[in-house]
Amino acid sequence: MEQAEIKTYTKPQIGLHNLMALLIIGLYLFGLALESFDKSVRPDYINIHKLGGLAIIALLAIRFVSRLITPPPAMPATMGPLFVKLAHLGHYALYLLMAVVPLSGVFMSLYAGRGLNLYFMQVASPLVENKPLAHTLHEVHEVGANLLAALVVGHVLFALYHQFVLKDNLLYRLSPRGK
Ligand code: HEM
Ligand code: HEM
């Protein structure tokens, strides 16, 4: 009964959050594993990683529009104004890195002169090759991905702290059984 009074995100927002969370965690671990694959199969796996990353960019654009149309529900009343501000700041930082990491991946690849294999057609890089810039973007991609991973760990710890210590049932706001 009590759960019905908790404000939740909408079903599409919940679906997007959970789908993107799974995809990003998968892409991060897959990205780390890329180095260990044999040279003969590595380009194929890198291509799969790139396609997954492009899906994140598309989903992020949809999420951005959906957030403009339906703003997130107000934070639980138990949270003081400072913590509400900090939570918003953390969420904006997550959004920023969710854009910077895949976009740096795209431009790193394009400036390295590598296109994309869509399986039914090959897309060549439209940019003039620039190895030093590709190298810098690789650094941004790697450092950005690690920062995103650290932020996600903090984000999950905060969510669990809310759920099990403050007991305000924060996770229900993102549960598929929500609104
Ligand atoms: C790659 C993994 C993840 C990313 C990038 C991510 C990102 C985000 C972002 C950006 C928001 C803010 C939504 C908004 O108000 O616009 C959010 C909210 C939330 N996330 Fe995640 N998340 C991830 C994983 C998780 C996991 C695994 C959990 C569960 C333990 C979780 C629990 C929550 C909760 C409870 C909220 C709602 C907070 C509130 O109502 O203010 N997230 N997440
Ligand atoms: C949220 C999405 C993404 C995450 C979390 C992610 C994460 C990672 C991680 C952790 C690595 C290993 C570290 C490194 O060597 O750089 C990596 C490598 C790589 N990523 Fe991503 N990535 C994402 C999206 C993309 C996209 C969209 C592209 C390109 C279209 C891309 C292209 C690459 C390439 C080419 C490598 C291998 C670099 C090399 O060692 O040669 N990534 N990614």
PDB file of C-alpha atoms and ligand atoms in Angstrom:
ATOM      1  CA  MET A   1       0.000   0.000   0.000  1.00  0.00           C
ATOM      2  CA  GLU A   2       2.756   2.369   1.077  1.00  0.00           C
ATOM      3  CA  GLN A   3       4.637   1.741  -2.206  1.00  0.00           C
ATOM      4  CA  ALA A   4       1.793   3.183  -4.287  1.00  0.00           C
ATOM      5  CA  GLU A   5       2.501   6.613  -2.761  1.00  0.00           C
ATOM      6  CA  ILE A   6       6.147   6.685  -3.856  1.00  0.00           C
ATOM      7  CA  LYS A   7       6.648   8.851  -6.929  1.00  0.00           C
ATOM      8  CA  THR A   8       8.287   6.816  -9.689  1.00  0.00           C
ATOM      9  CA  TYR A   9       9.831   7.474 -13.078  1.00  0.00           C
ATOM     10  CA  THR A  10       7.590   6.601 -16.041  1.00  0.00           C
ATOM     11  CA  LYS A  11       7.750   3.088 -17.545  1.00  0.00           C
ATOM     12  CA  PRO A  12       9.753   4.223 -20.653  1.00  0.00           C
ATOM     13  CA  GLN A  13      12.243   6.116 -18.431  1.00  0.00           C
ATOM     14  CA  ILE A  14      12.638   3.065 -16.205  1.00  0.00           C
ATOM     15  CA  GLY A  15      13.127   0.833 -19.242  1.00  0.00           C
ATOM     16  CA  LEU A  16      15.709   3.221 -20.728  1.00  0.00           C
ATOM     17  CA  HIS A  17      17.626   3.549 -17.435  1.00  0.00           C
ATOM     18  CA  ASN A  18      17.831  -0.203 -16.900  1.00  0.00           C
ATOM     19  CA  LEU A  19      18.579  -1.110 -20.532  1.00  0.00           C
ATOM     20  CA  MET A  20      21.329   1.543 -20.780  1.00  0.00           C
ATOM     21  CA  ALA A  21      22.800   0.522 -17.405  1.00  0.00           C
ATOM     22  CA  LEU A  22      23.131  -3.097 -18.582  1.00  0.00           C
ATOM     23  CA  LEU A  23      24.514  -2.063 -21.970  1.00  0.00           C
ATOM     24  CA  ILE A  24      27.064   0.385 -20.512  1.00  0.00           C
ATOM     25  CA  ILE A  25      28.326  -2.107 -17.918  1.00  0.00           C
ATOM     26  CA  GLY A  26      28.587  -4.748 -20.687  1.00  0.00           C
ATOM     27  CA  LEU A  27      30.403  -2.348 -23.049  1.00  0.00           C
ATOM     28  CA  TYR A  28      32.840  -1.316 -20.323  1.00  0.00           C
ATOM     29  CA  LEU A  29      33.785  -4.902 -19.460  1.00  0.00           C
ATOM     30  CA  PHE A  30      33.877  -5.847 -23.162  1.00  0.00           C
ATOM     31  CA  GLY A  31      36.066  -2.763 -23.846  1.00  0.00           C
ATOM     32  CA  LEU A  32      38.537  -3.881 -21.153  1.00  0.00           C
ATOM     33  CA  ALA A  33      38.602  -7.399 -22.630  1.00  0.00           C
ATOM     34  CA  LEU A  34      39.306  -6.190 -26.207  1.00  0.00           C
ATOM     35  CA  GLU A  35      43.060  -6.146 -25.649  1.00  0.00           C
ATOM     36  CA  SER A  36      43.154  -9.818 -24.697  1.00  0.00           C
ATOM     37  CA  PHE A  37      41.562 -11.115 -27.919  1.00  0.00           C
ATOM     38  CA  ASP A  38      43.749 -12.638 -30.595  1.00  0.00           C
ATOM     39  CA  LYS A  39      44.737 -10.204 -33.402  1.00  0.00           C
ATOM     40  CA  SER A  40      42.864 -12.362 -35.963  1.00  0.00           C
ATOM     41  CA  VAL A  41      39.461 -11.767 -34.310  1.00  0.00           C
ATOM     42  CA  ARG A  42      40.092  -8.454 -32.517  1.00  0.00           C
ATOM     43  CA  PRO A  43      38.769  -6.165 -35.328  1.00  0.00           C
ATOM     44  CA  ASP A  44      35.466  -8.127 -35.351  1.00  0.00           C
ATOM     45  CA  TYR A  45      35.050  -7.710 -31.606  1.00  0.00           C
ATOM     46  CA  ILE A  46      36.030  -4.012 -31.766  1.00  0.00           C
ATOM     47  CA  ASN A  47      33.320  -3.574 -34.410  1.00  0.00           C
ATOM     48  CA  ILE A  48      30.705  -5.180 -32.112  1.00  0.00           C
ATOM     49  CA  HIS A  49      31.879  -2.856 -29.294  1.00  0.00           C
ATOM     50  CA  LYS A  50      31.475   0.139 -31.626  1.00  0.00           C
ATOM     51  CA  LEU A  51      27.944  -0.866 -32.688  1.00  0.00           C
ATOM     52  CA  GLY A  52      26.953  -1.294 -29.010  1.00  0.00           C
ATOM     53  CA  GLY A  53      28.439   2.147 -28.253  1.00  0.00           C
ATOM     54  CA  LEU A  54      26.488   3.715 -31.116  1.00  0.00           C
ATOM     55  CA  ALA A  55      23.307   2.221 -29.626  1.00  0.00           C
ATOM     56  CA  ILE A  56      24.139   4.125 -26.402  1.00  0.00           C
ATOM     57  CA  ILE A  57      24.314   7.416 -28.334  1.00  0.00           C
ATOM     58  CA  ALA A  58      20.899   6.730 -29.925  1.00  0.00           C
ATOM     59  CA  LEU A  59      19.336   5.706 -26.576  1.00  0.00           C
ATOM     60  CA  LEU A  60      20.840   8.761 -24.847  1.00  0.00           C
ATOM     61  CA  ALA A  61      19.239  11.070 -27.438  1.00  0.00           C
ATOM     62  CA  ILE A  62      15.847   9.391 -26.848  1.00  0.00           C
ATOM     63  CA  ARG A  63      16.386   9.660 -23.068  1.00  0.00           C
ATOM     64  CA  PHE A  64      17.249  13.350 -23.363  1.00  0.00           C
ATOM     65  CA  VAL A  65      13.999  14.102 -25.236  1.00  0.00           C
ATOM     66  CA  SER A  66      11.961  11.914 -22.866  1.00  0.00           C
ATOM     67  CA  ARG A  67      13.452  13.760 -19.853  1.00  0.00           C
ATOM     68  CA  LEU A  68      12.499  17.124 -21.377  1.00  0.00           C
ATOM     69  CA  ILE A  69       8.926  15.932 -21.964  1.00  0.00           C
ATOM     70  CA  THR A  70       8.559  14.227 -18.558  1.00  0.00           C
ATOM     71  CA  PRO A  71      10.953  15.613 -15.913  1.00  0.00           C
ATOM     72  CA  PRO A  72      12.116  13.165 -13.220  1.00  0.00           C
ATOM     73  CA  PRO A  73       9.931  12.842 -10.110  1.00  0.00           C
ATOM     74  CA  ALA A  74      10.820  15.032  -7.123  1.00  0.00           C
ATOM     75  CA  MET A  75      13.423  13.504  -4.809  1.00  0.00           C
ATOM     76  CA  PRO A  76      12.174  11.731  -1.649  1.00  0.00           C
ATOM     77  CA  ALA A  77      11.011  14.187   1.035  1.00  0.00           C
ATOM     78  CA  THR A  78      13.522  12.615   3.450  1.00  0.00           C
ATOM     79  CA  MET A  79      16.425  14.207   1.500  1.00  0.00           C
ATOM     80  CA  GLY A  80      17.666  17.638   2.583  1.00  0.00           C
ATOM     81  CA  PRO A  81      18.207  20.399  -0.046  1.00  0.00           C
ATOM     82  CA  LEU A  82      22.010  19.943  -0.065  1.00  0.00           C
ATOM     83  CA  PHE A  83      21.711  16.207  -0.782  1.00  0.00           C
ATOM     84  CA  VAL A  84      19.107  16.845  -3.479  1.00  0.00           C
ATOM     85  CA  LYS A  85      21.607  19.237  -5.142  1.00  0.00           C
ATOM     86  CA  LEU A  86      24.452  16.710  -4.809  1.00  0.00           C
ATOM     87  CA  ALA A  87      22.270  13.928  -6.258  1.00  0.00           C
ATOM     88  CA  HIS A  88      21.361  16.127  -9.244  1.00  0.00           C
ATOM     89  CA  LEU A  89      25.035  17.010  -9.728  1.00  0.00           C
ATOM     90  CA  GLY A  90      25.925  13.295  -9.696  1.00  0.00           C
ATOM     91  CA  HIS A  91      23.206  12.529 -12.258  1.00  0.00           C
ATOM     92  CA  TYR A  92      24.390  15.337 -14.564  1.00  0.00           C
ATOM     93  CA  ALA A  93      27.969  14.031 -14.303  1.00  0.00           C
ATOM     94  CA  LEU A  94      26.687  10.553 -15.258  1.00  0.00           C
ATOM     95  CA  TYR A  95      24.840  12.003 -18.283  1.00  0.00           C
ATOM     96  CA  LEU A  96      27.934  13.990 -19.333  1.00  0.00           C
ATOM     97  CA  LEU A  97      30.175  10.905 -19.263  1.00  0.00           C
ATOM     98  CA  MET A  98      27.463   8.785 -20.934  1.00  0.00           C
ATOM     99  CA  ALA A  99      27.878  11.194 -23.894  1.00  0.00           C
ATOM    100  CA  VAL A 100      31.637  11.893 -23.766  1.00  0.00           C
ATOM    101  CA  VAL A 101      32.698   8.218 -23.629  1.00  0.00           C
ATOM    102  CA  PRO A 102      30.887   6.951 -26.770  1.00  0.00           C
ATOM    103  CA  LEU A 103      31.465  10.208 -28.715  1.00  0.00           C
ATOM    104  CA  SER A 104      35.223  10.091 -28.003  1.00  0.00           C
ATOM    105  CA  GLY A 105      35.086   6.449 -29.194  1.00  0.00           C
ATOM    106  CA  VAL A 106      33.410   7.461 -32.455  1.00  0.00           C
ATOM    107  CA  PHE A 107      35.841  10.307 -33.221  1.00  0.00           C
ATOM    108  CA  MET A 108      38.890   8.305 -32.103  1.00  0.00           C
ATOM    109  CA  SER A 109      37.943   5.641 -34.655  1.00  0.00           C
ATOM    110  CA  LEU A 110      37.108   8.099 -37.437  1.00  0.00           C
ATOM    111  CA  TYR A 111      40.323  10.137 -36.975  1.00  0.00           C
ATOM    112  CA  ALA A 112      42.286   6.864 -36.941  1.00  0.00           C
ATOM    113  CA  GLY A 113      40.877   6.345 -40.450  1.00  0.00           C
ATOM    114  CA  ARG A 114      38.710   3.393 -39.401  1.00  0.00           C
ATOM    115  CA  GLY A 115      35.159   3.101 -40.619  1.00  0.00           C
ATOM    116  CA  LEU A 116      32.338   0.860 -39.474  1.00  0.00           C
ATOM    117  CA  ASN A 117      31.241  -2.561 -40.648  1.00  0.00           C
ATOM    118  CA  LEU A 118      27.439  -2.657 -40.650  1.00  0.00           C
ATOM    119  CA  TYR A 119      27.629  -6.260 -41.994  1.00  0.00           C
ATOM    120  CA  PHE A 120      25.407  -5.444 -44.981  1.00  0.00           C
ATOM    121  CA  MET A 121      27.651  -2.486 -45.952  1.00  0.00           C
ATOM    122  CA  GLN A 122      30.986  -0.865 -45.055  1.00  0.00           C
ATOM    123  CA  VAL A 123      30.986   2.776 -43.970  1.00  0.00           C
ATOM    124  CA  ALA A 124      34.339   4.515 -44.585  1.00  0.00           C
ATOM    125  CA  SER A 125      35.550   7.317 -42.288  1.00  0.00           C
ATOM    126  CA  PRO A 126      34.522  10.708 -43.748  1.00  0.00           C
ATOM    127  CA  LEU A 127      37.271  12.484 -41.731  1.00  0.00           C
ATOM    128  CA  VAL A 128      40.860  13.175 -42.740  1.00  0.00           C
ATOM    129  CA  GLU A 129      43.146  10.827 -40.817  1.00  0.00           C
ATOM    130  CA  ASN A 130      44.813  12.510 -37.822  1.00  0.00           C
ATOM    131  CA  LYS A 131      46.747  10.005 -35.700  1.00  0.00           C
ATOM    132  CA  PRO A 132      47.804  12.394 -32.863  1.00  0.00           C
ATOM    133  CA  LEU A 133      44.175  13.523 -32.391  1.00  0.00           C
ATOM    134  CA  ALA A 134      43.002   9.889 -32.536  1.00  0.00           C
ATOM    135  CA  HIS A 135      45.561   9.082 -29.841  1.00  0.00           C
ATOM    136  CA  THR A 136      44.310  11.930 -27.585  1.00  0.00           C
ATOM    137  CA  LEU A 137      40.705  10.808 -28.093  1.00  0.00           C
ATOM    138  CA  HIS A 138      41.741   7.272 -27.171  1.00  0.00           C
ATOM    139  CA  GLU A 139      43.045   8.648 -23.859  1.00  0.00           C
ATOM    140  CA  VAL A 140      39.767  10.564 -23.345  1.00  0.00           C
ATOM    141  CA  HIS A 141      37.824   7.363 -24.119  1.00  0.00           C
ATOM    142  CA  GLU A 142      39.814   5.247 -21.701  1.00  0.00           C
ATOM    143  CA  VAL A 143      39.978   7.777 -18.824  1.00  0.00           C
ATOM    144  CA  GLY A 144      36.317   8.759 -19.407  1.00  0.00           C
ATOM    145  CA  ALA A 145      35.196   5.118 -19.306  1.00  0.00           C
ATOM    146  CA  ASN A 146      37.074   4.553 -16.023  1.00  0.00           C
ATOM    147  CA  LEU A 147      35.602   7.751 -14.514  1.00  0.00           C
ATOM    148  CA  LEU A 148      32.131   6.632 -15.607  1.00  0.00           C
ATOM    149  CA  ALA A 149      32.701   3.220 -14.005  1.00  0.00           C
ATOM    150  CA  ALA A 150      33.812   4.877 -10.726  1.00  0.00           C
ATOM    151  CA  LEU A 151      30.780   7.178 -10.769  1.00  0.00           C
ATOM    152  CA  VAL A 152      28.453   4.236 -11.422  1.00  0.00           C
ATOM    153  CA  VAL A 153      29.929   2.369  -8.428  1.00  0.00           C
ATOM    154  CA  GLY A 154      29.270   5.454  -6.251  1.00  0.00           C
ATOM    155  CA  HIS A 155      25.773   5.804  -7.752  1.00  0.00           C
ATOM    156  CA  VAL A 156      24.896   2.187  -6.944  1.00  0.00           C
ATOM    157  CA  LEU A 157      26.322   2.499  -3.404  1.00  0.00           C
ATOM    158  CA  PHE A 158      24.154   5.609  -2.804  1.00  0.00           C
ATOM    159  CA  ALA A 159      21.094   3.782  -4.184  1.00  0.00           C
ATOM    160  CA  LEU A 160      21.771   0.837  -1.851  1.00  0.00           C
ATOM    161  CA  TYR A 161      22.370   3.193   1.114  1.00  0.00           C
ATOM    162  CA  HIS A 162      18.947   4.748   0.455  1.00  0.00           C
ATOM    163  CA  GLN A 163      17.308   1.371   0.093  1.00  0.00           C
ATOM    164  CA  PHE A 164      18.785  -0.487   3.052  1.00  0.00           C
ATOM    165  CA  VAL A 165      19.990   2.184   5.529  1.00  0.00           C
ATOM    166  CA  LEU A 166      17.590   5.116   5.030  1.00  0.00           C
ATOM    167  CA  LYS A 167      14.882   2.617   4.017  1.00  0.00           C
ATOM    168  CA  ASP A 168      13.101   5.147   1.765  1.00  0.00           C
ATOM    169  CA  ASN A 169      12.579   2.509  -0.959  1.00  0.00           C
ATOM    170  CA  LEU A 170      14.385   4.646  -3.571  1.00  0.00           C
ATOM    171  CA  LEU A 171      14.857   1.637  -5.865  1.00  0.00           C
ATOM    172  CA  TYR A 172      11.084   1.404  -6.284  1.00  0.00           C
ATOM    173  CA  ARG A 173      11.301   4.666  -8.317  1.00  0.00           C
ATOM    174  CA  LEU A 174      13.116   2.672 -10.991  1.00  0.00           C
ATOM    175  CA  SER A 175      11.448  -0.693 -10.560  1.00  0.00           C
ATOM    176  CA  PRO A 176       9.678  -2.153 -13.629  1.00  0.00           C
ATOM    177  CA  ARG A 177       6.738  -2.659 -11.252  1.00  0.00           C
ATOM    178  CA  GLY A 178       6.569   1.137 -10.821  1.00  0.00           C
ATOM    179  CA  LYS A 179       4.159   3.531 -12.523  1.00  0.00           C
TER     180      LYS A 179
HETATM  181  C1  HEM B   1      25.878   2.096 -16.056  1.00  0.00           C
HETATM  182  C2  HEM B   1      25.053   2.083 -15.021  1.00  0.00           C
HETATM  183  C3  HEM B   1      24.139   3.241 -14.633  1.00  0.00           C
HETATM  184  C4  HEM B   1      24.038   4.508 -15.121  1.00  0.00           C
HETATM  185  C5  HEM B   1      24.851   5.162 -16.245  1.00  0.00           C
HETATM  186  C6  HEM B   1      22.984   5.187 -14.365  1.00  0.00           C
HETATM  187  C7  HEM B   1      22.576   6.509 -14.565  1.00  0.00           C
HETATM  188  C8  HEM B   1      21.548   7.125 -13.900  1.00  0.00           C
HETATM  189  C9  HEM B   1      21.095   8.474 -14.121  1.00  0.00           C
HETATM  190  C10 HEM B   1      21.707   9.443 -15.127  1.00  0.00           C
HETATM  191  C11 HEM B   1      20.061   8.719 -13.279  1.00  0.00           C
HETATM  192  C12 HEM B   1      19.267  10.013 -13.153  1.00  0.00           C
HETATM  193  C13 HEM B   1      17.939   9.889 -13.855  1.00  0.00           C
HETATM  194  C14 HEM B   1      17.265  11.235 -13.993  1.00  0.00           C
HETATM  195  O1  HEM B   1      16.708  11.700 -13.004  1.00  0.00           O
HETATM  196  O2  HEM B   1      17.306  11.788 -15.098  1.00  0.00           O
HETATM  197  C15 HEM B   1      19.849   7.507 -12.509  1.00  0.00           C
HETATM  198  C16 HEM B   1      18.882   7.355 -11.540  1.00  0.00           C
HETATM  199  C17 HEM B   1      18.820   6.267 -10.699  1.00  0.00           C
HETATM  200  N1  HEM B   1      19.594   5.126 -10.743  1.00  0.00           N
HETATM  201 FE1  HEM B   1      21.012   4.733 -12.089  1.00  0.00          FE
HETATM  202  N2  HEM B   1      22.478   4.319 -13.426  1.00  0.00           N
HETATM  203  C18 HEM B   1      23.161   3.121 -13.566  1.00  0.00           C
HETATM  204  C19 HEM B   1      22.962   1.967 -12.819  1.00  0.00           C
HETATM  205  C20 HEM B   1      22.127   1.879 -11.741  1.00  0.00           C
HETATM  206  C21 HEM B   1      21.968   0.686 -10.907  1.00  0.00           C
HETATM  207  C22 HEM B   1      22.720  -0.653 -11.133  1.00  0.00           C
HETATM  208  C23 HEM B   1      21.063   1.001  -9.941  1.00  0.00           C
HETATM  209  C24 HEM B   1      20.561   0.117  -8.818  1.00  0.00           C
HETATM  210  C25 HEM B   1      21.257  -0.252  -7.807  1.00  0.00           C
HETATM  211  C26 HEM B   1      20.638   2.370 -10.173  1.00  0.00           C
HETATM  212  C27 HEM B   1      19.735   3.057  -9.400  1.00  0.00           C
HETATM  213  C28 HEM B   1      19.216   4.290  -9.693  1.00  0.00           C
HETATM  214  C29 HEM B   1      18.144   4.929  -8.941  1.00  0.00           C
HETATM  215  C30 HEM B   1      17.420   4.356  -7.728  1.00  0.00           C
HETATM  216  C31 HEM B   1      17.897   6.153  -9.583  1.00  0.00           C
HETATM  217  C32 HEM B   1      16.821   7.160  -9.207  1.00  0.00           C
HETATM  218  C33 HEM B   1      17.356   8.152  -8.289  1.00  0.00           C
HETATM  219  C34 HEM B   1      16.277   9.161  -8.027  1.00  0.00           C
HETATM  220  O3  HEM B   1      15.126   8.801  -8.040  1.00  0.00           O
HETATM  221  O4  HEM B   1      16.608  10.287  -7.848  1.00  0.00           O
HETATM  222  N3  HEM B   1      21.298   2.868 -11.272  1.00  0.00           N
HETATM  223  N4  HEM B   1      20.761   6.561 -12.911  1.00  0.00           N
HETATM  224  C1  HEM B   2      29.213   3.892 -23.266  1.00  0.00           C
HETATM  225  C2  HEM B   2      29.857   3.403 -24.309  1.00  0.00           C
HETATM  226  C3  HEM B   2      31.277   2.881 -24.272  1.00  0.00           C
HETATM  227  C4  HEM B   2      32.026   2.419 -23.222  1.00  0.00           C
HETATM  228  C5  HEM B   2      31.622   2.304 -21.739  1.00  0.00           C
HETATM  229  C6  HEM B   2      33.328   2.055 -23.767  1.00  0.00           C
HETATM  230  C7  HEM B   2      34.381   1.552 -23.017  1.00  0.00           C
HETATM  231  C8  HEM B   2      35.606   1.161 -23.539  1.00  0.00           C
HETATM  232  C9  HEM B   2      36.700   0.648 -22.761  1.00  0.00           C
HETATM  233  C10 HEM B   2      36.713   0.479 -21.233  1.00  0.00           C
HETATM  234  C11 HEM B   2      37.716   0.370 -23.621  1.00  0.00           C
HETATM  235  C12 HEM B   2      39.104  -0.191 -23.249  1.00  0.00           C
HETATM  236  C13 HEM B   2      40.053   0.927 -22.934  1.00  0.00           C
HETATM  237  C14 HEM B   2      40.814   1.390 -24.148  1.00  0.00           C
HETATM  238  O1  HEM B   2      41.717   0.677 -24.560  1.00  0.00           O
HETATM  239  O2  HEM B   2      40.504   2.462 -24.693  1.00  0.00           O
HETATM  240  C15 HEM B   2      37.267   0.685 -24.953  1.00  0.00           C
HETATM  241  C16 HEM B   2      38.013   0.516 -26.103  1.00  0.00           C
HETATM  242  C17 HEM B   2      37.577   0.886 -27.360  1.00  0.00           C
HETATM  243  N1  HEM B   2      36.409   1.535 -27.673  1.00  0.00           N
HETATM  244 FE1  HEM B   2      34.885   1.925 -26.403  1.00  0.00          FE
HETATM  245  N2  HEM B   2      33.344   2.305 -25.115  1.00  0.00           N
HETATM  246  C18 HEM B   2      32.109   2.805 -25.463  1.00  0.00           C
HETATM  247  C19 HEM B   2      31.707   3.222 -26.727  1.00  0.00           C
HETATM  248  C20 HEM B   2      32.491   3.175 -27.874  1.00  0.00           C
HETATM  249  C21 HEM B   2      32.110   3.670 -29.188  1.00  0.00           C
HETATM  250  C22 HEM B   2      30.772   4.336 -29.546  1.00  0.00           C
HETATM  251  C23 HEM B   2      33.151   3.444 -30.032  1.00  0.00           C
HETATM  252  C24 HEM B   2      33.305   3.759 -31.502  1.00  0.00           C
HETATM  253  C25 HEM B   2      32.303   3.873 -32.367  1.00  0.00           C
HETATM  254  C26 HEM B   2      34.201   2.797 -29.255  1.00  0.00           C
HETATM  255  C27 HEM B   2      35.409   2.379 -29.756  1.00  0.00           C
HETATM  256  C28 HEM B   2      36.394   1.750 -29.034  1.00  0.00           C
HETATM  257  C29 HEM B   2      37.618   1.228 -29.631  1.00  0.00           C
HETATM  258  C30 HEM B   2      38.003   1.280 -31.117  1.00  0.00           C
HETATM  259  C31 HEM B   2      38.353   0.673 -28.582  1.00  0.00           C
HETATM  260  C32 HEM B   2      39.705  -0.056 -28.674  1.00  0.00           C
HETATM  261  C33 HEM B   2      40.799   0.896 -28.612  1.00  0.00           C
HETATM  262  C34 HEM B   2      42.111   0.142 -28.836  1.00  0.00           C
HETATM  263  O3  HEM B   2      42.650  -0.341 -27.855  1.00  0.00           O
HETATM  264  O4  HEM B   2      42.501   0.062 -29.978  1.00  0.00           O
HETATM  265  N3  HEM B   2      33.765   2.667 -27.944  1.00  0.00           N
HETATM  266  N4  HEM B   2      35.976   1.184 -24.867  1.00  0.00           N
END
